[in-house]
Short mmCIF file of C-alpha atoms in Angstrom, two decimals:
data_model
loop_
_atom_site.label_atom_id
_atom_site.label_comp_id
_atom_site.label_asym_id
_atom_site.label_seq_id
_atom_site.Cartn_x
_atom_site.Cartn_y
_atom_site.Cartn_z
CA MET N 1 0.03 -0.10 -0.13
CA ASP N 2 1.27 3.62 -0.54
CA GLN N 3 2.10 4.88 2.77
CA ALA N 4 2.10 8.48 1.62
CA LYS N 5 -1.69 8.33 1.17
CA LEU N 6 -2.20 6.94 4.56
CA LYS N 7 -3.40 9.39 7.07
CA GLU N 8 -2.28 9.33 10.82
CA VAL N 9 -4.88 11.03 13.05
CA HIS N 10 -3.82 12.63 16.29
CA VAL N 11 -5.76 11.85 19.36
CA GLY N 12 -5.22 14.26 22.11
CA ILE N 13 -5.32 13.82 25.86
CA ALA N 14 -9.03 13.56 27.04
CA ASP N 15 -10.00 13.29 23.18
CA LEU N 16 -11.33 10.88 21.05
CA GLY N 17 -10.92 10.04 16.94
CA VAL N 18 -12.72 7.82 14.66
CA VAL N 19 -11.17 6.82 11.16
CA LEU N 20 -11.94 4.54 8.14
CA ARG N 21 -9.55 1.89 6.30
CA PRO N 22 -6.59 2.65 5.68
CA ASP N 23 -6.29 5.58 8.12
CA LYS N 24 -4.17 5.12 11.28
CA LEU N 25 -4.91 6.80 14.74
CA ILE N 26 -2.28 7.70 17.16
CA THR N 27 -2.38 8.56 20.54
CA MET N 28 1.34 9.58 22.54
CA GLY N 29 2.25 9.19 26.07
CA LEU N 30 -0.18 6.95 28.07
CA GLY N 31 0.81 6.87 31.58
CA SER N 32 -2.07 6.32 34.27
CA CYS N 33 -4.37 7.20 31.15
CA VAL N 34 -6.10 4.24 29.27
CA GLY N 35 -6.28 4.16 25.48
CA VAL N 36 -9.34 2.22 24.65
CA SER N 37 -9.37 1.24 20.97
CA LEU N 38 -12.51 0.04 19.36
CA TYR N 39 -12.77 -1.90 16.04
CA ASP N 40 -15.46 -3.10 13.77
CA HIS N 41 -13.84 -5.52 11.69
CA VAL N 42 -16.74 -5.81 9.10
CA ALA N 43 -17.30 -2.17 8.32
CA ARG N 44 -13.33 -1.40 8.99
CA VAL N 45 -13.84 1.55 11.14
CA ALA N 46 -11.54 2.03 14.09
CA GLY N 47 -11.99 4.42 17.24
CA LEU N 48 -9.53 5.33 19.80
CA LEU N 49 -10.41 6.99 23.07
CA HIS N 50 -7.76 8.82 25.32
CA LEU N 51 -9.24 8.80 28.96
CA MET N 52 -7.96 10.37 32.25
CA LEU N 53 -10.17 9.43 34.90
CA PRO N 54 -12.63 6.50 35.61
CA TYR N 55 -16.14 8.04 36.54
CA SER N 56 -17.23 11.44 35.62
CA THR N 57 -19.94 10.98 38.85
CA TYR N 58 -17.35 12.22 41.39
CA PHE N 59 -16.67 15.70 39.79
CA LYS N 60 -18.84 18.78 39.79
CA ASN N 61 -17.86 20.20 36.32
CA VAL N 62 -17.61 18.00 33.60
CA ASP N 63 -16.24 19.96 30.88
CA LYS N 64 -15.04 17.24 28.37
CA LYS N 65 -16.56 13.87 28.16
CA PRO N 66 -13.71 11.90 26.57
CA LYS N 67 -12.01 12.53 29.75
CA PHE N 68 -13.98 9.80 31.60
CA ALA N 69 -14.35 6.29 31.08
CA ASP N 70 -17.89 6.26 31.87
CA LEU N 71 -18.99 9.08 29.27
CA GLY N 72 -16.23 8.64 26.68
CA ILE N 73 -16.73 4.98 25.74
CA PRO N 74 -20.39 5.64 24.80
CA LEU N 75 -19.35 8.61 23.02
CA LEU N 76 -16.73 6.97 20.86
CA VAL N 77 -19.34 4.09 20.22
CA ASP N 78 -21.75 6.57 18.85
CA GLU N 79 -19.05 8.40 16.77
CA MET N 80 -18.19 5.25 15.24
CA LYS N 81 -21.91 4.17 14.50
CA LYS N 82 -22.11 7.47 12.66
CA LYS N 83 -19.23 6.36 10.17
CA GLY N 84 -21.17 2.86 9.58
CA ALA N 85 -19.99 0.77 12.64
CA ARG N 86 -22.47 -1.56 14.35
CA LEU N 87 -22.34 -2.22 17.84
CA PRO N 88 -22.22 -6.29 17.40
CA CYS N 89 -19.17 -6.09 15.37
CA ILE N 90 -17.18 -3.92 17.68
CA THR N 91 -14.39 -5.54 19.60
CA ALA N 92 -12.04 -3.77 22.08
CA LYS N 93 -8.50 -3.53 23.20
CA LEU N 94 -6.93 -1.58 26.19
CA VAL N 95 -3.68 -0.15 26.38
CA GLY N 96 -2.13 1.82 29.39
CA GLY N 97 -3.26 2.45 33.22
CA ALA N 98 0.31 2.35 34.32
CA GLN N 99 1.76 3.59 37.57
CA MET N 100 4.29 6.28 36.67
CA PHE N 101 5.28 7.39 40.08
CA SER N 102 7.11 5.85 42.84
CA GLY N 103 7.37 7.22 46.35
CA ASN N 104 5.55 7.50 49.75
CA ASP N 105 2.84 9.99 48.89
CA GLU N 106 -0.58 8.14 49.18
CA LYS N 107 -2.62 10.93 47.49
CA LEU N 108 -0.04 11.29 44.47
CA ILE N 109 0.65 7.48 44.46
CA LEU N 110 -2.92 6.55 44.43
CA ASN N 111 -3.44 4.11 41.65
CA ILE N 112 -5.58 5.88 39.20
CA GLY N 113 -4.35 3.66 36.26
CA GLU N 114 -5.57 0.58 37.88
CA LYS N 115 -8.74 2.19 38.04
CA ASN N 116 -9.16 3.54 34.88
CA VAL N 117 -8.66 -0.06 33.39
CA ALA N 118 -11.27 -1.36 36.00
CA ALA N 119 -13.83 1.20 34.87
CA ALA N 120 -13.09 0.79 31.15
CA ARG N 121 -13.47 -3.14 31.54
CA GLU N 122 -16.99 -2.82 33.22
CA ILE N 123 -18.36 -0.36 30.82
CA LEU N 124 -17.12 -2.16 27.83
CA LYS N 125 -18.89 -5.21 29.64
CA SER N 126 -22.39 -3.10 30.16
CA MET N 127 -22.09 -2.25 26.62
CA GLY N 128 -21.61 -5.93 25.55
CA ILE N 129 -18.33 -5.02 23.93
CA LYS N 130 -15.57 -7.92 24.18
CA ILE N 131 -12.03 -7.20 25.28
CA ILE N 132 -9.80 -9.29 23.04
CA ALA N 133 -6.50 -7.95 24.06
CA GLU N 134 -4.68 -5.88 27.02
CA GLU N 135 -1.67 -4.40 27.61
CA VAL N 136 -1.97 -2.39 30.91
CA GLY N 137 -0.50 -1.91 34.18
CA GLY N 138 3.22 -1.82 34.89
CA ASN N 139 5.15 1.41 35.26
CA VAL N 140 5.79 2.52 31.60
CA GLY N 141 4.47 5.19 29.57
CA ARG N 142 3.03 3.92 26.02
CA THR N 143 2.23 5.40 22.68
CA ILE N 144 -0.26 3.51 20.38
CA ILE N 145 -0.89 3.50 16.95
CA LEU N 146 -4.22 1.97 15.91
CA ASP N 147 -4.37 0.76 12.17
CA SER N 148 -8.10 0.61 10.88
CA SER N 149 -7.19 -1.93 8.03
CA ASP N 150 -6.63 -4.78 10.64
CA GLY N 151 -7.45 -3.31 13.96
CA LYS N 152 -3.93 -4.20 15.44
CA ILE N 153 -2.39 -1.88 17.75
CA LEU N 154 1.58 -0.86 17.88
CA ILE N 155 2.75 -0.03 21.25
CA ARG N 156 5.98 1.90 21.61
CA THR N 157 7.76 2.21 25.20
CA LEU N 158 11.09 4.29 25.66
CA GLY N 159 14.09 1.96 25.83
CA LYS N 160 12.06 -1.21 24.85
CA LYS N 161 11.17 -2.98 21.47
CA GLN N 162 7.97 -2.07 20.04
CA MET N 163 5.16 -4.55 20.25
CA GLU N 164 2.02 -5.30 18.67
CA ILE N 165 -1.36 -6.59 19.87
CA MET C 1 -2.01 31.46 26.64
CA PRO C 2 -3.25 33.58 29.70
CA ASN C 3 -6.87 33.42 30.46
CA SER C 4 -8.86 36.59 30.04
CA ASP C 5 -10.13 36.17 33.38
CA LEU C 6 -6.73 37.05 34.68
CA SER C 7 -5.77 40.60 34.60
CA GLY C 8 -2.28 41.74 33.71
CA MET C 9 -1.73 42.58 37.25
CA HIS C 10 -2.61 39.16 38.32
CA ILE C 11 -0.38 37.56 36.17
CA ASP C 12 2.58 40.17 37.38
CA ALA C 13 2.04 39.28 40.50
CA LEU C 14 2.18 35.42 40.06
CA LYS C 15 5.31 35.93 37.86
CA GLU C 16 6.65 38.03 40.90
CA ILE C 17 5.93 35.47 43.38
CA SER C 18 7.67 32.73 40.95
CA ASN C 19 10.56 35.23 40.36
CA ILE C 20 11.28 35.57 44.13
CA GLY C 21 10.15 31.88 45.01
CA MET C 22 12.64 30.26 42.45
CA GLY C 23 15.50 32.88 42.67
CA SER C 24 15.57 31.83 46.24
CA ALA C 25 15.01 28.12 45.22
CA LEU C 26 18.17 28.37 42.65
CA THR C 27 20.34 29.76 45.03
CA SER C 28 19.89 26.86 47.32
CA LEU C 29 20.31 24.53 44.31
CA ALA C 30 23.49 26.58 43.12
CA GLN C 31 25.01 26.00 46.74
CA LEU C 32 24.03 22.16 46.74
CA VAL C 33 25.99 21.30 43.31
CA GLN C 34 28.41 24.41 43.45
CA GLN C 35 27.25 25.50 39.93
CA LYS C 36 25.56 28.77 38.83
CA ILE C 37 21.75 28.23 37.64
CA ASN C 38 19.91 30.88 35.97
CA MET C 39 16.21 31.03 35.17
CA SER C 40 13.93 32.57 32.44
CA VAL C 41 11.35 35.15 32.98
CA PRO C 42 8.38 33.13 34.68
CA ASN C 43 5.03 32.55 32.86
CA ALA C 44 1.81 32.62 34.52
CA GLY C 45 -1.54 31.80 33.31
CA PHE C 46 -4.45 29.58 33.16
CA TYR C 47 -3.40 26.50 30.72
CA PRO C 48 -5.38 23.57 29.62
CA VAL C 49 -3.64 20.30 29.99
CA GLU C 50 -2.55 19.58 26.63
CA LYS C 51 -0.82 22.80 26.79
CA VAL C 52 1.44 22.10 29.74
CA VAL C 53 2.59 18.81 28.35
CA SER C 54 3.57 20.99 25.02
CA LEU C 55 5.01 23.70 27.17
CA THR C 56 7.71 21.21 28.12
CA GLY C 57 7.84 19.89 24.54
CA GLY C 58 6.77 16.63 23.33
CA GLU C 59 4.60 13.89 24.64
CA GLU C 60 7.18 11.09 24.20
CA LYS C 61 10.12 12.99 25.25
CA LEU C 62 12.16 11.10 28.18
CA VAL C 63 12.28 13.31 31.33
CA SER C 64 12.55 12.71 35.07
CA CYS C 65 9.61 14.47 37.04
CA VAL C 66 9.70 15.18 40.82
CA SER C 67 6.29 16.25 42.51
CA LEU C 68 5.31 17.21 45.76
CA ARG C 69 2.00 18.52 47.21
CA VAL C 70 1.47 21.60 49.14
CA LEU C 71 -0.51 21.75 51.98
CA GLY C 72 -1.64 24.62 54.36
CA ASP C 73 -2.98 27.95 54.23
CA ILE C 74 -2.58 27.47 50.34
CA GLN C 75 -2.80 24.29 48.49
CA GLY C 76 -1.43 23.25 45.34
CA THR C 77 1.23 20.79 43.77
CA ILE C 78 4.56 21.54 42.64
CA MET C 79 6.39 19.65 39.71
CA PHE C 80 9.91 19.64 38.11
CA VAL C 81 10.84 18.35 35.24
CA PHE C 82 14.16 17.68 33.77
CA GLU C 83 15.22 16.50 30.41
CA GLU C 84 17.13 13.24 30.18
CA GLU C 85 20.69 14.86 30.01
CA SER C 86 19.92 17.43 32.21
CA THR C 87 18.96 14.55 34.74
CA TYR C 88 22.33 12.85 34.42
CA LEU C 89 24.09 16.14 34.89
CA LEU C 90 22.14 16.96 37.87
CA VAL C 91 23.31 13.42 39.40
CA ASP C 92 26.86 14.23 38.35
CA PHE C 93 26.79 17.60 40.06
CA LEU C 94 25.32 16.36 43.26
CA MET C 95 27.67 13.31 43.50
CA GLY C 96 30.54 15.25 42.69
CA ASN C 97 31.31 13.24 39.44
CA PRO C 98 32.92 14.63 36.56
CA GLU C 99 30.13 15.92 33.82
CA GLY C 100 29.31 13.15 31.67
CA SER C 101 29.95 10.31 34.03
CA THR C 102 26.33 9.47 34.67
CA ASN C 103 24.23 7.91 31.57
CA THR C 104 21.80 5.78 33.54
CA LEU C 105 19.42 6.44 36.14
CA ASP C 106 19.93 3.86 39.07
CA ASP C 107 18.28 4.01 42.64
CA MET C 108 20.91 6.42 43.90
CA GLY C 109 20.50 8.78 41.08
CA LYS C 110 16.56 8.61 41.44
CA SER C 111 17.23 9.73 45.08
CA ALA C 112 19.57 12.76 44.13
CA VAL C 113 16.94 14.21 41.70
CA GLN C 114 14.37 13.92 44.31
CA GLU C 115 16.61 15.72 46.50
CA VAL C 116 16.96 18.50 44.07
CA GLY C 117 13.23 18.64 44.02
CA ASN C 118 13.26 18.82 47.72
CA VAL C 119 15.64 21.27 48.10
CA LEU C 120 13.84 23.66 45.26
CA THR C 121 10.57 23.11 46.66
CA GLY C 122 11.68 24.13 50.34
CA SER C 123 13.34 27.39 49.40
CA PHE C 124 10.22 28.29 46.88
CA ILE C 125 7.74 27.47 49.84
CA ASN C 126 10.01 29.76 52.49
CA ALA C 127 10.07 32.53 50.22
CA LEU C 128 6.37 32.36 49.47
CA SER C 129 5.58 32.14 53.14
CA SER C 130 7.52 35.24 53.93
CA MET C 131 5.87 37.11 51.44
CA THR C 132 2.37 36.19 52.10
CA GLN C 133 2.77 35.04 56.03
CA PHE C 134 1.11 31.71 54.78
CA LYS C 135 1.97 28.43 56.81
CA MET C 136 2.55 25.68 54.31
CA ILE C 137 4.14 22.28 54.28
CA THR C 138 5.14 19.93 51.73
CA THR C 139 4.93 16.04 51.03
CA VAL C 140 7.54 13.61 50.75
CA PRO C 141 8.25 13.71 46.94
CA VAL C 142 7.28 11.21 44.12
CA PHE C 143 9.38 10.33 41.34
CA ALA C 144 9.09 9.07 37.60
CA PHE C 145 11.56 8.93 34.77
CA ASP C 146 9.58 8.31 31.35
CA MET C 147 7.56 9.91 28.63
CA MET C 148 6.69 13.24 29.44
CA GLY C 149 3.23 13.02 28.42
CA ALA C 150 2.85 9.97 30.71
CA VAL C 151 3.91 11.56 33.57
CA ILE C 152 2.57 14.79 33.48
CA THR C 153 -1.10 13.50 32.65
CA SER C 154 -0.54 10.78 35.54
CA ILE C 155 0.26 13.53 38.20
CA MET C 156 -2.76 15.80 36.96
CA ALA C 157 -5.40 12.76 37.16
CA ALA C 158 -3.84 11.66 40.77
CA ASN C 159 -4.30 15.30 41.83
CA GLY C 160 -8.00 15.17 40.28
CA ARG C 161 -6.92 18.25 38.16
CA ILE C 162 -8.99 17.64 35.42
CA GLU C 163 -10.17 21.40 34.50
CA ASP C 164 -9.79 22.40 31.19
CA ASN C 165 -7.82 25.16 32.65
CA VAL C 166 -5.18 25.08 35.20
CA LEU C 167 -3.47 27.62 36.99
CA VAL C 168 0.21 27.44 36.08
CA ILE C 169 3.36 29.07 37.21
CA GLU C 170 6.11 27.94 35.05
CA THR C 171 9.68 28.56 34.76
CA GLU C 172 12.48 27.37 32.78
CA LEU C 173 15.72 26.82 34.61
CA PHE C 174 19.15 26.61 33.16
CA GLN C 175 22.69 26.21 34.15
CA ASP C 176 24.81 29.11 32.80
CA SER C 177 25.88 26.92 29.78
CA ARG C 178 22.09 26.20 29.32
CA LYS C 179 23.23 22.48 29.77
CA VAL C 180 21.10 21.90 32.80
CA LYS C 181 17.37 22.46 31.51
CA GLY C 182 14.14 22.08 33.24
CA ASN C 183 10.82 23.37 34.03
CA PHE C 184 9.35 24.34 37.35
CA PHE C 185 5.42 24.17 37.63
CA PHE C 186 3.16 25.43 40.79
CA TRP C 187 -0.47 24.41 39.92
CA VAL C 188 -2.55 26.11 42.74
CA ASP C 189 -5.66 24.15 43.72
CA PRO C 190 -8.61 25.83 42.24
CA ASP C 191 -10.32 26.68 45.66
CA TYR C 192 -7.04 28.71 46.83
CA ASN C 193 -6.69 30.62 43.74
CA ASN C 194 -8.53 33.80 45.42
CA ILE C 195 -6.76 33.33 48.85
CA LEU C 196 -3.30 33.50 46.99
CA PHE C 197 -4.37 36.84 45.03
CA LYS C 198 -6.04 38.27 48.10
CA ALA C 199 -2.69 37.64 50.08
CA LEU C 200 -0.92 39.63 47.22
CA GLY C 201 -3.28 42.66 47.70
CA MET C 202 -5.71 41.69 45.19
CA SER C 203 -9.18 40.23 45.20
#
């Protein structure tokens, strides 16, 4: 395939993106944040969400839905449906949810990453979306590139070989 | 970009706090590492999370980060970010090694960088206290050495700092030769913004 024609769409922090084959979605520097990759293998629609926090219900001012697992995942599914995806064909992959900091401060060390992953799993389950692969936890930052032609994810970390799920 | 809610006067006051606070902090650091360390004119304003990451340049850049919570009359989070090479140089200076001898970060190195964060924060808080008469204490530092985007967003999420706009006071630190590059951030918790401004003679 002609690489030059491929478009790589950047998904920012607390944001989401949807592309059609053959474009790719990229989000950089996932720490405790979780990258939720959704893929409809029939319509070849790919969606990526970069969420920061598990539940919006703990906050008074919810300014940006994609910041939260509970609001961001349904929103991503809606956006994918607009591009032709159908819920029964969508599968999910989760990446991120790391614990970046070490030290003795309970508030700062409080494991948000773990909670983000748990919330994403719960919300996906409630929507009937199956998780087919995960690369979560640990203490490394990750960059991911989701390929809409096959739903595969390339994971980049610093100082280690990149991997694919 | 500074938020329009902040007047020029507010911004100037925040810059001034940062100038005095970090000036005193860098004097302490200079004594510790026996090197002259300068700083840029501070920036202050409300920034969205994404902007904070881009201020320090690049989500995937390898950085070390020391973060502490400030508690007391004013509450907030302090964060120091040093680029990879600068991190190693700081370790060399602290350990009294010749420049360039450190090229990975072991546990000793991590402690050294945390200590730099401790010393800088201590002096900054003392300077801020004497200006405002506020009582403040800091928590033990936490540390990370990884992708900048991952590090900064994790600290913000852990603090529940998820507003689109965060009050940030930011300063670039560098040694004379500009070899040690770093950024200092002070995020004031939202409930304390006005207390801080009042103490500085503005409401």
